[in-house]
Coordinates of C-alpha atoms and ligand atoms in Angstrom, one line a residue:
M138 CA -11.9 0.1 -36.0
D139 CA -13.6 2.8 -38.1
K140 CA -13.1 6.4 -37.0
D141 CA -16.7 7.1 -36.2
K142 CA -17.0 4.1 -33.9
K143 CA -13.8 5.0 -32.2
N144 CA -15.1 8.5 -31.5
K145 CA -18.1 7.0 -29.8
L146 CA -16.3 4.7 -27.5
S147 CA -16.7 5.6 -23.8
D148 CA -13.7 7.6 -22.4
H149 CA -12.8 4.5 -20.3
E150 CA -12.0 2.7 -23.5
R151 CA -9.6 5.4 -24.6
L152 CA -7.8 5.5 -21.2
K153 CA -7.4 1.8 -21.1
S154 CA -6.0 1.5 -24.6
E155 CA -3.7 4.5 -24.1
S156 CA -2.5 3.3 -20.7
N157 CA 0.5 1.4 -21.8
F158 CA -0.8 -1.7 -20.2
L159 CA -2.1 0.0 -17.1
R160 CA 1.0 2.1 -16.4
G161 CA -0.3 5.5 -17.3
T162 CA 1.8 8.1 -15.5
I163 CA 1.1 6.7 -12.1
V164 CA 4.8 6.8 -11.2
K165 CA 5.0 10.5 -11.9
D166 CA 1.9 11.1 -9.8
L167 CA 3.5 9.3 -6.9
S168 CA 6.1 12.0 -6.5
N169 CA 3.7 14.9 -7.1
E170 CA 3.5 16.4 -3.7
L171 CA 1.0 19.2 -4.8
T172 CA -1.9 16.8 -4.4
G173 CA -2.7 13.8 -2.2
G174 CA -4.3 12.2 -5.1
F175 CA -3.8 11.0 -8.7
T176 CA -4.5 13.1 -11.8
G177 CA -6.2 12.5 -15.1
D178 CA -6.4 8.9 -16.3
N179 CA -4.4 7.7 -13.3
F180 CA -7.4 8.3 -11.1
H181 CA -9.1 5.4 -12.9
L182 CA -5.9 3.3 -13.7
I183 CA -5.0 2.8 -10.1
R184 CA -8.2 0.7 -9.8
F185 CA -6.7 -2.0 -12.0
H186 CA -4.0 -2.2 -9.3
G187 CA -6.6 -2.6 -6.6
M188 CA -7.0 0.9 -5.3
Y189 CA -9.6 3.6 -5.3
Q190 CA -9.1 7.3 -4.7
Q191 CA -11.6 8.6 -2.1
D192 CA -12.0 11.5 0.2
D193 CA -13.6 11.7 3.6
R194 CA -17.2 12.9 2.9
D195 CA -17.8 13.9 6.5
L196 CA -15.0 16.5 6.1
R197 CA -15.6 17.5 2.5
T198 CA -17.6 20.7 3.1
E199 CA -15.5 21.9 5.9
R200 CA -12.3 21.4 3.9
I201 CA -13.9 23.2 0.9
N202 CA -14.9 26.1 3.2
Q203 CA -11.3 26.2 4.4
K204 CA -10.1 26.3 0.8
L205 CA -8.3 23.0 1.3
E206 CA -8.1 20.0 -1.0
P207 CA -10.5 17.3 0.3
L208 CA -8.9 14.9 2.6
I209 CA -7.8 12.5 -0.1
S210 CA -6.8 8.9 0.7
M211 CA -6.8 5.6 -1.1
M212 CA -8.8 2.4 -0.4
L213 CA -6.9 -0.8 -1.2
R214 CA -8.7 -4.1 -1.8
C215 CA -6.7 -7.3 -1.4
R216 CA -7.0 -10.2 -3.7
L217 CA -8.0 -13.3 -1.7
P218 CA -9.6 -16.0 -3.9
G219 CA -12.1 -17.9 -1.8
G220 CA -11.4 -15.5 1.1
V221 CA -8.5 -17.5 2.6
I222 CA -5.9 -15.5 4.6
M223 CA -3.3 -16.9 6.9
P224 CA -3.0 -15.7 10.5
S225 CA 0.5 -14.3 9.8
Q226 CA -0.8 -12.3 6.9
W227 CA -3.7 -11.0 9.0
L228 CA -1.3 -9.9 11.7
A229 CA 1.0 -8.1 9.2
I230 CA -1.9 -6.2 7.7
N231 CA -3.5 -5.5 11.0
S232 CA -0.3 -3.9 12.4
F233 CA 0.3 -1.9 9.2
V234 CA -3.3 -0.6 9.2
S235 CA -3.1 0.4 12.9
K236 CA 0.0 2.6 12.2
H237 CA -0.4 3.9 8.7
T238 CA -4.1 4.6 7.8
L239 CA -6.5 7.4 8.6
Y240 CA -9.1 5.1 10.1
G241 CA -7.1 2.3 11.7
T242 CA -9.7 -0.3 10.6
M243 CA -9.9 -3.2 8.2
R244 CA -13.2 -3.9 6.3
L245 CA -14.3 -7.3 5.3
T246 CA -16.3 -7.1 2.1
S247 CA -19.3 -8.8 0.5
R248 CA -16.9 -10.5 -1.9
Q249 CA -14.7 -12.3 0.6
T250 CA -11.8 -10.0 0.8
L251 CA -10.6 -7.1 3.0
Q252 CA -10.3 -3.5 2.2
I253 CA -7.9 -1.0 3.8
H254 CA -9.3 2.5 3.8
G255 CA -7.5 5.8 4.5
L256 CA -4.0 5.1 2.9
L257 CA -2.0 8.2 2.1
K258 CA -0.4 8.3 -1.3
R259 CA 3.1 8.4 0.3
D260 CA 2.5 5.1 2.0
L261 CA 1.2 3.2 -1.0
K262 CA 4.4 1.7 -2.2
D263 CA 5.2 0.4 1.4
T264 CA 1.7 -1.1 1.5
H265 CA 2.3 -3.0 -1.7
R266 CA 5.7 -4.1 -0.6
I267 CA 4.4 -5.4 2.7
L268 CA 1.6 -7.3 0.9
H269 CA 4.1 -8.8 -1.5
H270 CA 6.4 -9.7 1.3
I271 CA 3.6 -11.7 3.0
G272 CA 2.5 -13.3 -0.3
L273 CA -0.5 -11.2 -1.1
D274 CA -1.4 -8.5 -3.7
S275 CA -4.3 -6.3 -4.8
I276 CA -4.0 -6.9 -8.6
A277 CA -7.2 -6.8 -10.5
T278 CA -9.5 -6.4 -7.5
A279 CA -11.0 -3.4 -9.2
G280 CA -11.3 -2.0 -12.8
D281 CA -12.5 -3.7 -16.0
V282 CA -11.1 -7.1 -15.2
N283 CA -12.0 -10.3 -13.5
R284 CA -12.4 -9.4 -9.8
N285 CA -11.7 -11.4 -6.6
V286 CA -13.1 -14.9 -7.2
I287 CA -15.5 -16.0 -4.5
C288 CA -16.3 -19.4 -3.2
T289 CA -18.6 -21.0 -0.7
S290 CA -16.9 -20.8 2.7
N291 CA -17.8 -24.2 3.9
P292 CA -14.8 -25.9 5.3
M293 CA -16.9 -28.7 6.9
E294 CA -17.2 -31.0 3.8
S295 CA -13.5 -30.6 3.5
I296 CA -12.7 -32.8 0.4
L297 CA -15.3 -31.2 -1.9
H298 CA -14.6 -27.8 -0.5
H299 CA -10.9 -28.2 -1.0
S300 CA -11.4 -29.0 -4.7
V301 CA -13.8 -26.2 -5.3
I302 CA -11.7 -23.6 -3.6
G303 CA -8.7 -24.9 -5.6
W304 CA -10.7 -23.9 -8.7
A305 CA -11.3 -20.5 -7.3
K306 CA -7.6 -20.0 -7.0
K307 CA -6.9 -21.4 -10.5
I308 CA -9.5 -19.2 -12.1
S309 CA -8.3 -16.1 -10.3
E310 CA -4.7 -16.7 -11.5
H311 CA -5.8 -17.6 -15.0
F312 CA -7.5 -14.2 -15.5
L313 CA -4.9 -12.0 -13.9
P314 CA -3.7 -9.2 -16.2
N315 CA -0.4 -10.2 -18.0
T316 CA 1.1 -6.7 -17.7
R317 CA 4.2 -6.2 -15.5
A318 CA 2.9 -2.7 -14.6
Y319 CA 2.0 -3.7 -11.0
A320 CA 5.5 -5.1 -10.3
E321 CA 7.2 -2.2 -12.0
I322 CA 5.2 0.6 -10.2
W323 CA 4.7 -0.8 -6.7
L324 CA 7.6 -3.3 -6.3
D325 CA 10.2 -1.5 -8.3
G326 CA 10.3 -4.5 -10.6
E327 CA 12.4 -4.5 -13.8
K328 CA 11.0 -2.3 -16.5
T329 CA 9.5 -4.1 -19.5
E330 CA 9.2 -2.7 -23.0
S331 CA 5.5 -2.5 -23.5
T332 CA 5.9 -3.8 -27.1
E333 CA 6.8 -7.2 -25.6
E334 CA 3.6 -7.3 -23.6
C335 CA 0.2 -8.5 -24.6
E336 CA -3.1 -9.5 -22.9
P337 CA -4.1 -12.6 -24.7
I338 CA -7.3 -13.1 -22.7
L339 CA -8.3 -9.6 -21.4
G340 CA -7.2 -7.8 -24.5
A341 CA -5.3 -4.5 -24.9
S342 CA -8.4 -2.5 -23.8
Y343 CA -9.2 -5.0 -21.1
L344 CA -12.9 -6.0 -20.5
P345 CA -15.8 -3.6 -21.3
R346 CA -16.6 -3.6 -17.6
K347 CA -15.9 -5.3 -14.2
F348 CA -16.4 -9.1 -14.3
K349 CA -17.3 -11.3 -11.3
I350 CA -16.9 -15.0 -10.8
A351 CA -18.3 -17.2 -8.0
L352 CA -18.1 -20.9 -7.2
V353 CA -20.9 -22.2 -5.0
I354 CA -21.5 -25.6 -3.3
P355 CA -25.2 -26.3 -2.9
P356 CA -27.2 -26.4 -0.7
L357 CA -25.6 -23.2 0.7
N358 CA -25.8 -20.2 -1.6
D359 CA -23.7 -18.1 0.7
V360 CA -22.0 -16.3 -2.2
D361 CA -25.2 -15.2 -4.0
A362 CA -24.3 -17.1 -7.1
Y363 CA -27.0 -15.5 -9.2
A364 CA -25.5 -12.0 -8.8
N365 CA -22.3 -12.8 -10.7
D366 CA -21.3 -12.5 -14.3
L367 CA -20.3 -16.1 -14.1
S368 CA -21.0 -18.8 -11.5
F369 CA -20.0 -22.4 -11.2
V370 CA -22.4 -24.5 -9.2
A371 CA -20.4 -27.5 -7.9
I372 CA -21.9 -30.9 -8.7
S373 CA -20.4 -33.9 -6.8
M374 CA -20.7 -37.6 -6.8
N375 CA -19.6 -39.5 -3.7
K376 CA -18.4 -36.2 -2.2
Q377 CA -16.0 -35.7 -5.2
L378 CA -16.3 -32.8 -7.5
V379 CA -17.3 -34.0 -11.0
G380 CA -18.4 -30.9 -12.8
F381 CA -20.3 -27.6 -12.6
N382 CA -23.6 -26.1 -13.7
V383 CA -22.7 -22.8 -15.3
L384 CA -24.7 -19.6 -14.7
V385 CA -24.0 -16.5 -16.7
G386 CA -25.1 -12.8 -16.7
G387 CA -26.1 -11.9 -13.1
G388 CA -25.7 -8.4 -11.8
L389 CA -27.5 -6.2 -9.3
A390 CA -26.9 -2.5 -10.1
M391 CA -29.3 -0.1 -11.6
T392 CA -29.4 3.7 -12.1
Y393 CA -32.3 5.7 -10.8
G394 CA -34.4 7.2 -13.6
D395 CA -33.0 4.9 -16.2
S396 CA -35.2 1.9 -16.9
T397 CA -32.8 0.5 -19.3
T398 CA -30.8 -0.5 -16.3
Y399 CA -32.0 -3.2 -13.8
P400 CA -30.8 -6.0 -11.6
R401 CA -30.7 -9.4 -13.2
I402 CA -30.3 -13.0 -12.0
A403 CA -27.9 -15.2 -14.0
S404 CA -29.1 -17.5 -16.8
D405 CA -28.5 -21.2 -16.7
F406 CA -26.2 -22.4 -19.5
G407 CA -26.0 -26.1 -18.5
Y408 CA -23.5 -28.5 -17.1
I409 CA -19.8 -29.0 -17.9
D410 CA -17.2 -31.6 -16.9
V411 CA -14.8 -30.3 -14.2
N412 CA -11.9 -30.6 -16.6
D413 CA -13.5 -28.1 -19.0
T414 CA -13.8 -25.4 -16.3
I415 CA -11.0 -23.1 -17.5
K416 CA -11.8 -23.5 -21.2
V417 CA -15.4 -22.6 -20.6
A418 CA -14.6 -19.7 -18.3
E419 CA -12.2 -18.3 -20.8
A420 CA -14.7 -18.6 -23.6
I421 CA -17.3 -16.7 -21.5
V422 CA -14.9 -14.0 -20.6
T423 CA -13.7 -13.5 -24.2
T424 CA -17.2 -13.6 -25.5
Q425 CA -18.1 -10.8 -23.1
R426 CA -14.9 -9.0 -24.0
D427 CA -15.8 -9.0 -27.7
L428 CA -19.5 -8.6 -27.6
G429 CA -19.9 -6.3 -24.6
D430 CA -20.9 -2.7 -25.1
R431 CA -17.9 -0.4 -25.2
L432 CA -19.9 2.7 -26.1
N433 CA -22.1 3.0 -23.1
R434 CA -20.7 1.8 -19.7
K435 CA -24.2 1.6 -18.2
H436 CA -24.9 -1.3 -20.6
A437 CA -21.4 -2.8 -20.6
K438 CA -21.8 -5.7 -18.1
T439 CA -22.4 -9.3 -19.2
K440 CA -26.0 -9.2 -18.1
Y441 CA -26.8 -6.6 -20.8
T442 CA -24.7 -8.3 -23.4
L443 CA -26.7 -11.5 -22.9
V444 CA -29.9 -9.6 -23.3
K445 CA -28.6 -7.7 -26.3
V446 CA -27.4 -10.7 -28.3
G447 CA -29.8 -13.3 -26.8
V448 CA -28.9 -16.0 -24.3
D449 CA -28.8 -18.7 -26.9
V450 CA -26.5 -16.7 -29.2
F451 CA -24.1 -16.0 -26.4
K452 CA -24.2 -19.6 -25.3
K453 CA -23.5 -20.9 -28.8
E454 CA -20.6 -18.5 -29.1
V455 CA -19.1 -19.9 -25.9
E456 CA -19.5 -23.4 -27.2
K457 CA -17.8 -22.5 -30.4
R458 CA -14.9 -20.8 -28.7
S459 CA -14.4 -23.5 -26.1
G460 CA -15.2 -26.4 -28.3
I461 CA -17.3 -27.7 -25.5
K462 CA -21.1 -28.4 -25.6
F463 CA -23.1 -27.7 -22.5
F464 CA -25.0 -30.8 -21.1
S465 CA -28.4 -30.3 -19.5
T466 CA -28.2 -28.8 -16.1
H467 CA -27.7 -31.3 -13.2
P468 CA -30.3 -31.1 -10.5
Y469 CA -29.3 -29.1 -7.4
T470 CA -31.1 -27.3 -4.6
F471 CA -30.2 -24.2 -2.6
L472 CA -31.7 -24.2 0.9
E473 CA -30.1 -21.2 2.6
R474 CA -27.7 -18.3 2.2
G475 CA -26.4 -17.1 5.6
D476 CA -23.2 -18.2 7.4
R477 CA -23.2 -20.9 10.0
F478 CA -22.1 -19.2 13.2
G479 CA -20.3 -20.8 16.2
W480 CA -18.3 -24.0 16.2
V481 CA -18.7 -26.7 13.6
K482 CA -16.6 -29.9 13.1
G483 CA -15.4 -30.8 9.6
I484 CA -15.3 -34.3 8.3
D485 CA -11.5 -34.1 8.6
D486 CA -12.0 -33.7 12.4
Q487 CA -10.8 -30.1 12.4
W488 CA -12.9 -27.4 14.0
H489 CA -14.1 -24.1 12.5
F490 CA -15.6 -21.1 14.3
T491 CA -17.6 -18.4 12.4
V492 CA -17.4 -15.0 14.1
F493 CA -20.2 -12.5 13.4
I494 CA -18.6 -9.2 12.4
E495 CA -21.1 -6.4 12.2
N496 CA -20.8 -4.9 8.7
G497 CA -17.4 -6.6 8.3
R498 CA -15.7 -3.7 10.1
I499 CA -12.7 -4.7 12.2
F500 CA -12.1 -2.2 14.9
D501 CA -11.9 -1.7 18.7
T502 CA -14.3 0.4 20.7
E503 CA -14.6 0.9 24.4
G504 CA -17.2 -1.9 24.6
S505 CA -15.6 -4.3 22.1
L506 CA -12.0 -5.3 21.4
L507 CA -12.8 -7.2 18.2
K508 CA -9.6 -6.1 16.4
T509 CA -7.4 -6.9 19.3
G510 CA -9.2 -10.2 19.9
L511 CA -8.8 -11.4 16.4
S512 CA -5.1 -10.4 16.3
E513 CA -4.5 -12.4 19.5
I514 CA -6.3 -15.4 18.0
A515 CA -4.2 -14.9 14.8
S516 CA -1.0 -15.0 16.9
I517 CA -1.7 -18.5 18.2
H518 CA -3.8 -20.0 15.4
T519 CA -2.2 -22.7 13.3
G520 CA -5.0 -23.0 10.7
C521 CA -6.3 -20.2 8.4
F522 CA -8.9 -17.5 8.4
R523 CA -11.7 -17.6 5.8
L524 CA -13.6 -14.5 5.0
T525 CA -17.2 -15.1 4.0
A526 CA -19.3 -13.3 1.3
N527 CA -21.5 -12.1 4.1
Q528 CA -18.7 -10.0 5.6
N529 CA -18.0 -12.5 8.5
L530 CA -14.9 -14.4 9.4
I531 CA -14.2 -18.1 10.0
I532 CA -11.4 -19.2 12.3
S533 CA -10.8 -22.3 10.2
S534 CA -8.9 -25.6 10.7
V535 CA -8.5 -25.5 14.5
R536 CA -7.0 -28.8 15.8
E537 CA -8.9 -30.5 18.6
S538 CA -6.0 -29.9 20.9
D539 CA -6.0 -26.1 20.2
K540 CA -9.8 -25.6 20.5
I541 CA -9.7 -24.7 24.2
S542 CA -7.1 -22.0 23.8
I543 CA -8.9 -20.5 20.8
E544 CA -12.2 -20.7 22.7
S545 CA -10.8 -18.9 25.8
L546 CA -9.8 -16.0 23.6
L547 CA -13.2 -16.0 21.9
V548 CA -14.8 -15.8 25.3
K549 CA -12.3 -13.2 26.6
Y550 CA -13.0 -10.9 23.7
K551 CA -16.8 -11.6 23.7
L552 CA -16.6 -13.1 20.2
I553 CA -18.9 -15.9 21.4
N554 CA -22.0 -13.9 22.0
E555 CA -25.3 -15.7 22.3
N556 CA -27.2 -12.3 22.5
I557 CA -26.7 -11.4 18.9
S558 CA -30.0 -12.1 17.2
V559 CA -30.5 -14.2 14.1
Q560 CA -32.0 -11.1 12.5
R561 CA -28.8 -9.1 13.0
K562 CA -26.8 -12.1 11.6
S563 CA -29.1 -12.1 8.5
S564 CA -28.6 -8.4 7.7
M565 CA -25.9 -6.7 5.7
A566 CA -24.9 -3.2 4.7
C567 CA -22.5 -1.8 2.2
V568 CA -19.8 0.7 3.2
S569 CA -21.3 4.0 2.0
F570 CA -20.4 7.1 4.0
P571 CA -17.9 8.4 4.8
T572 CA -15.5 6.8 2.3
C573 CA -17.7 5.8 -0.7
P574 CA -17.8 8.6 -3.3
L575 CA -21.1 7.2 -4.7
A576 CA -23.0 7.1 -1.4
M577 CA -26.4 8.8 -1.4
A578 CA -27.6 7.7 2.0
E579 CA -26.0 6.1 5.1
S580 CA -25.7 2.3 5.1
E581 CA -23.0 0.8 7.4
R582 CA -23.6 3.5 10.0
F583 CA -27.4 3.2 9.7
L584 CA -27.8 -0.6 10.0
P585 CA -26.9 -1.4 13.6
N586 CA -29.5 0.9 15.2
F587 CA -32.0 0.1 12.6
I588 CA -31.7 -3.6 13.3
S589 CA -32.3 -3.0 17.0
K590 CA -35.7 -1.5 16.0
I591 CA -36.5 -4.5 13.7
E592 CA -35.4 -6.8 16.6
N593 CA -38.1 -5.1 18.8
I594 CA -40.8 -5.7 16.1
M595 CA -39.7 -9.3 15.7
F596 CA -39.7 -9.8 19.5
R597 CA -43.2 -8.3 19.9
C598 CA -44.4 -10.7 17.2
G599 CA -42.9 -13.7 18.9
L600 CA -40.4 -14.0 16.0
S601 CA -37.1 -13.7 17.9
N602 CA -35.9 -17.1 16.6
D603 CA -36.8 -16.1 13.0
S604 CA -35.1 -13.8 10.6
I605 CA -35.6 -11.9 7.4
I606 CA -32.8 -11.4 4.9
L607 CA -32.5 -7.6 5.1
R608 CA -29.9 -5.6 3.3
V609 CA -29.1 -1.9 2.9
T610 CA -27.1 -0.1 0.3
G611 CA -26.3 3.6 0.2
C612 CA -27.1 3.8 -3.5
P613 CA -28.5 1.7 -6.3
N614 CA -25.2 0.0 -7.2
G615 CA -26.1 -2.7 -4.8
C616 CA -22.8 -3.6 -3.1
A617 CA -24.5 -5.4 -0.2
R618 CA -26.8 -7.2 -2.6
A619 CA -30.0 -5.6 -1.4
M620 CA -31.5 -6.5 -4.8
L621 CA -31.5 -10.2 -3.7
A622 CA -32.8 -9.6 -0.2
E623 CA -36.3 -10.3 1.2
I624 CA -36.2 -6.6 2.4
G625 CA -33.9 -4.3 0.5
L626 CA -33.3 -0.7 1.4
V627 CA -31.6 1.4 -1.2
G628 CA -30.4 4.9 -0.5
R629 CA -32.0 7.9 -2.4
S630 CA -30.6 10.8 -0.5
V631 CA -29.4 11.4 3.1
G632 CA -32.2 10.0 5.3
Y633 CA -34.3 8.6 2.4
Y634 CA -34.5 5.1 1.0
N635 CA -36.4 3.1 -1.6
I636 CA -37.9 0.0 0.0
Y637 CA -38.0 -3.3 -2.0
L638 CA -39.8 -6.4 -0.9
G639 CA -40.2 -10.0 -2.0
G640 CA -36.8 -11.5 -2.6
N641 CA -36.5 -15.1 -1.3
R642 CA -34.3 -16.9 1.2
I643 CA -32.1 -18.6 -1.3
G644 CA -31.2 -15.7 -3.5
T645 CA -33.0 -16.5 -6.7
R646 CA -35.7 -13.8 -6.8
I647 CA -35.2 -10.1 -7.1
P648 CA -37.4 -7.9 -4.8
R649 CA -39.7 -5.3 -6.2
L650 CA -40.1 -1.6 -5.3
Y651 CA -42.7 -1.2 -2.6
K652 CA -42.3 2.5 -1.8
E653 CA -40.0 5.2 -3.0
N654 CA -38.1 7.8 -1.1
V655 CA -39.2 7.0 2.5
T656 CA -37.7 7.9 5.8
E657 CA -36.6 5.5 8.5
E658 CA -39.9 6.2 10.4
E659 CA -42.0 5.3 7.3
I660 CA -39.9 2.2 6.7
L661 CA -40.4 1.0 10.2
N662 CA -44.2 1.6 9.9
I663 CA -44.3 -0.4 6.7
L664 CA -42.2 -3.2 8.2
N665 CA -44.1 -3.2 11.4
T666 CA -47.4 -3.7 9.6
T667 CA -46.2 -6.4 7.2
I668 CA -44.2 -8.3 9.9
V669 CA -47.2 -8.3 12.3
R670 CA -49.4 -9.7 9.4
W671 CA -46.7 -12.2 8.5
S672 CA -46.5 -13.5 12.1
N673 CA -50.3 -13.9 12.2
E674 CA -51.0 -15.3 8.7
R675 CA -47.8 -17.2 7.7
H676 CA -47.9 -20.8 6.7
P677 CA -45.6 -23.0 8.8
Q678 CA -42.0 -22.1 8.0
E679 CA -43.1 -19.6 5.4
S680 CA -40.5 -16.9 4.9
Y681 CA -41.3 -13.2 4.9
G682 CA -40.3 -12.8 1.3
D683 CA -42.6 -15.6 0.2
Y684 CA -45.4 -14.4 2.4
V685 CA -45.5 -10.9 1.0
I686 CA -45.9 -12.4 -2.4
R687 CA -48.5 -15.0 -1.5
V688 CA -50.8 -12.5 0.0
G689 CA -50.4 -10.0 -2.7
I690 CA -48.5 -7.3 -0.7
I691 CA -46.1 -7.2 -3.7
T692 CA -46.1 -9.0 -7.1
P693 CA -43.0 -11.0 -7.8
V694 CA -40.3 -10.0 -10.3
L695 CA -40.3 -12.9 -12.7
N696 CA -38.1 -11.6 -15.5
S697 CA -36.5 -8.4 -14.5
E698 CA -35.7 -7.3 -18.1
H699 CA -39.4 -7.0 -18.7
D700 CA -41.1 -6.6 -15.3
F701 CA -38.7 -5.0 -12.8
Y702 CA -40.3 -1.6 -13.4
G703 CA -43.9 -2.9 -13.3
Ligands
SRM34 FE1 -19.4 -2.3 -5.0 C1 -18.6 0.5 -6.7 C2 -17.8 -1.2 -2.3 C3 -19.5 -5.4 -3.7 C4 -21.7 -3.2 -7.4 N1 -18.3 -0.6 -4.6 C5 -18.1 0.4 -5.4 C6 -17.1 1.4 -4.8 C7 -15.7 1.0 -5.2 C8 -17.4 2.9 -5.1 C9 -16.6 3.5 -6.3 O1 -16.8 3.0 -7.4 O2 -15.9 4.4 -6.1 C10 -17.4 1.1 -3.3 C11 -16.3 1.5 -2.3 C12 -16.8 1.9 -1.0 C13 -15.8 1.9 0.1 O3 -15.5 3.0 0.6 O4 -15.2 0.9 0.4 C14 -17.9 -0.3 -3.4 N2 -18.7 -3.2 -3.4 C15 -18.1 -2.5 -2.3 C16 -18.0 -3.4 -1.1 C17 -16.8 -3.1 -0.3 C18 -19.3 -3.4 -0.3 C19 -19.2 -4.0 1.0 O5 -19.7 -3.3 1.9 O6 -18.7 -5.1 1.2 C20 -17.9 -4.8 -1.9 C21 -16.5 -5.1 -2.3 C22 -16.4 -6.3 -3.1 C23 -15.0 -6.9 -3.4 O7 -14.4 -7.2 -2.4 O8 -14.7 -6.9 -4.5 C24 -18.7 -4.5 -3.1 N3 -20.4 -4.0 -5.5 C25 -20.4 -5.2 -4.8 C26 -21.4 -6.0 -5.2 C27 -21.8 -7.4 -4.6 C28 -21.2 -8.5 -5.2 O9 -20.3 -8.4 -6.1 O10 -21.5 -9.6 -4.8 C29 -22.1 -5.4 -6.2 C30 -23.4 -5.8 -6.9 C31 -23.2 -6.9 -7.9 C32 -22.9 -6.4 -9.2 O11 -21.7 -6.2 -9.5 O12 -23.8 -6.2 -10.0 C33 -21.4 -4.1 -6.4 N4 -20.0 -1.5 -6.8 C34 -21.0 -2.0 -7.6 C35 -21.2 -1.0 -8.6 C36 -22.2 -1.2 -9.8 C37 -21.7 -1.9 -10.9 C38 -22.6 -1.9 -12.1 O13 -23.0 -3.0 -12.6 O14 -23.0 -0.9 -12.6 C39 -20.3 0.0 -8.4 C40 -20.2 1.3 -9.3 C41 -19.4 1.0 -10.6 O15 -18.8 0.0 -10.8 O16 -19.4 2.0 -11.4 C42 -19.6 -0.3 -7.3
SF4_35 FE1 -21.0 2.9 -2.3 FE2 -23.3 2.5 -3.4 FE3 -21.7 0.5 -3.2 FE4 -22.9 1.4 -1.0 S1 -23.9 0.5 -2.8 S2 -20.7 1.0 -1.2 S3 -23.0 3.6 -1.4 S4 -21.3 2.3 -4.4

């Protein structure tokens, strides 16, 4: 690379290429007792190992006033392709978290995995050893690599689902970094000479930016397929998987004040035979690796590469690299996005119970023993747990003979709760304060009370059996996918949000900014007015998102590259 171009590369490119395949000096930092955190490049490099350095933002000012280092801890994200975790693994993590973290909670994420917040540096190696011991890891759940691969959590159509989730696992394994750094640093694995190492797919500088893959089984779009860099839409014949439609270049983040950034739904590339899945996935990843912007991280995701080079050029390059031509897209329809709560029976005669977990946070309070209840269930359950991309949990593959004992625990711990409204179940918030360093406004701590107020509006309008897909994020990065909601609230500063309206039920339309920088009271006024109108004027079954567009309350975003900002 010429010197001029090298000088212009973003600093992340330098740190990746100088990292000695993701080792940096992490080992040295682990024994540095002068700080609870990591220094220099290591702050970023630990992400490739599945951890983020954070500090408790509720305590930040107080600690600074006391001239103390912020209360630094690490968040660790597990790798769980398709969200599957065995009860024994759940129990081990649950017990570790209770004893060794600042918060004592687990957090289910919008990408079907779990995060452990509040790990102290001194406990990190033990955490990784325990994960390894129970057959799990956190490799590549963060950083400029392929992240946790998500998959429709629909265990009912078991044969098709089994095949598709099998692909989620294969894809996840295929794109793991080759480096032995994780084993060396966290598991005291044998040292490898870095000259022997190479990253044939990811490359020595890894990808330009994070990369996300989803597999989805229509008609349920529970994973928000259009938000991913790469999605495989399962196409079946006689309930057998035969191939995938391929979607490329979705992503939801934007930066305030920078109209060159915007959310984008993925473009349709066409259909491929199931046997070509890995070849095509690899060609897409390497095309993004080689054509993605390494100068400006704000434009480094696949969605911008696609726009920069043109969808057709990107697609042709993928065909050239894979040697596979896309066929025309096979027809498919998405009907809904949410999870199916309560008991359902699969075609293999096993039972599955989806538990609503508000904000995905697993903890006990005086009024709710969710954490204890789930661990008691885990201690007798012979099937598996499946985490959903909506931050909920499925107690999956329960035998008919075990159903009564599981149900009695669900009742005992109030996990069967008819009083939870469909509105609450259709809402989602990102983590935000106190752990997220990028948070601008409350999200997880804001949502529960806010939904109670929306429930009142819906009740007064006779809409208690209806719901609106409503999502809140504490900043415009979009972690709870507010940019695909019918109502999206996006944090501006503490107590203030931008309100976006007009996404659809199936997650194929981006909402548009309705009003900027509004308080909770103003948001409730806006929503009250529009929900009352919706209840009076809606067509039969018309969703809120479609209604606000039909009557001109908001104009639809048709092509976000051109019309997201008006
Ligand atoms: Fe996210 C960064 C939490 C799903 C877009 N996200 C973060 C960090 C790690 C903050 C940071 O960089 O220091 C947050 C940690 C908060 C905390 O304390 O736990 C964070 N993101 C989450 C989770 C836990 C939200 C949740 O409440 O469930 C989700 C974890 C997913 C996982 O298990 O892998 C999560 N993040 C998403 C999604 C949704 C999705 O992927 O379906 C998005 C939007 C989709 C997309 O990628 O476009 C998302 N997160 C971001 C971005 C913006 C990326 C970009 O394109 O610019 C950032 C910031 C960044 O990468 O620089 C970010
Ligand atoms: Fe943090 Fe922003 Fe993501 Fe919320 S959307 S978790 S505030 S980065």
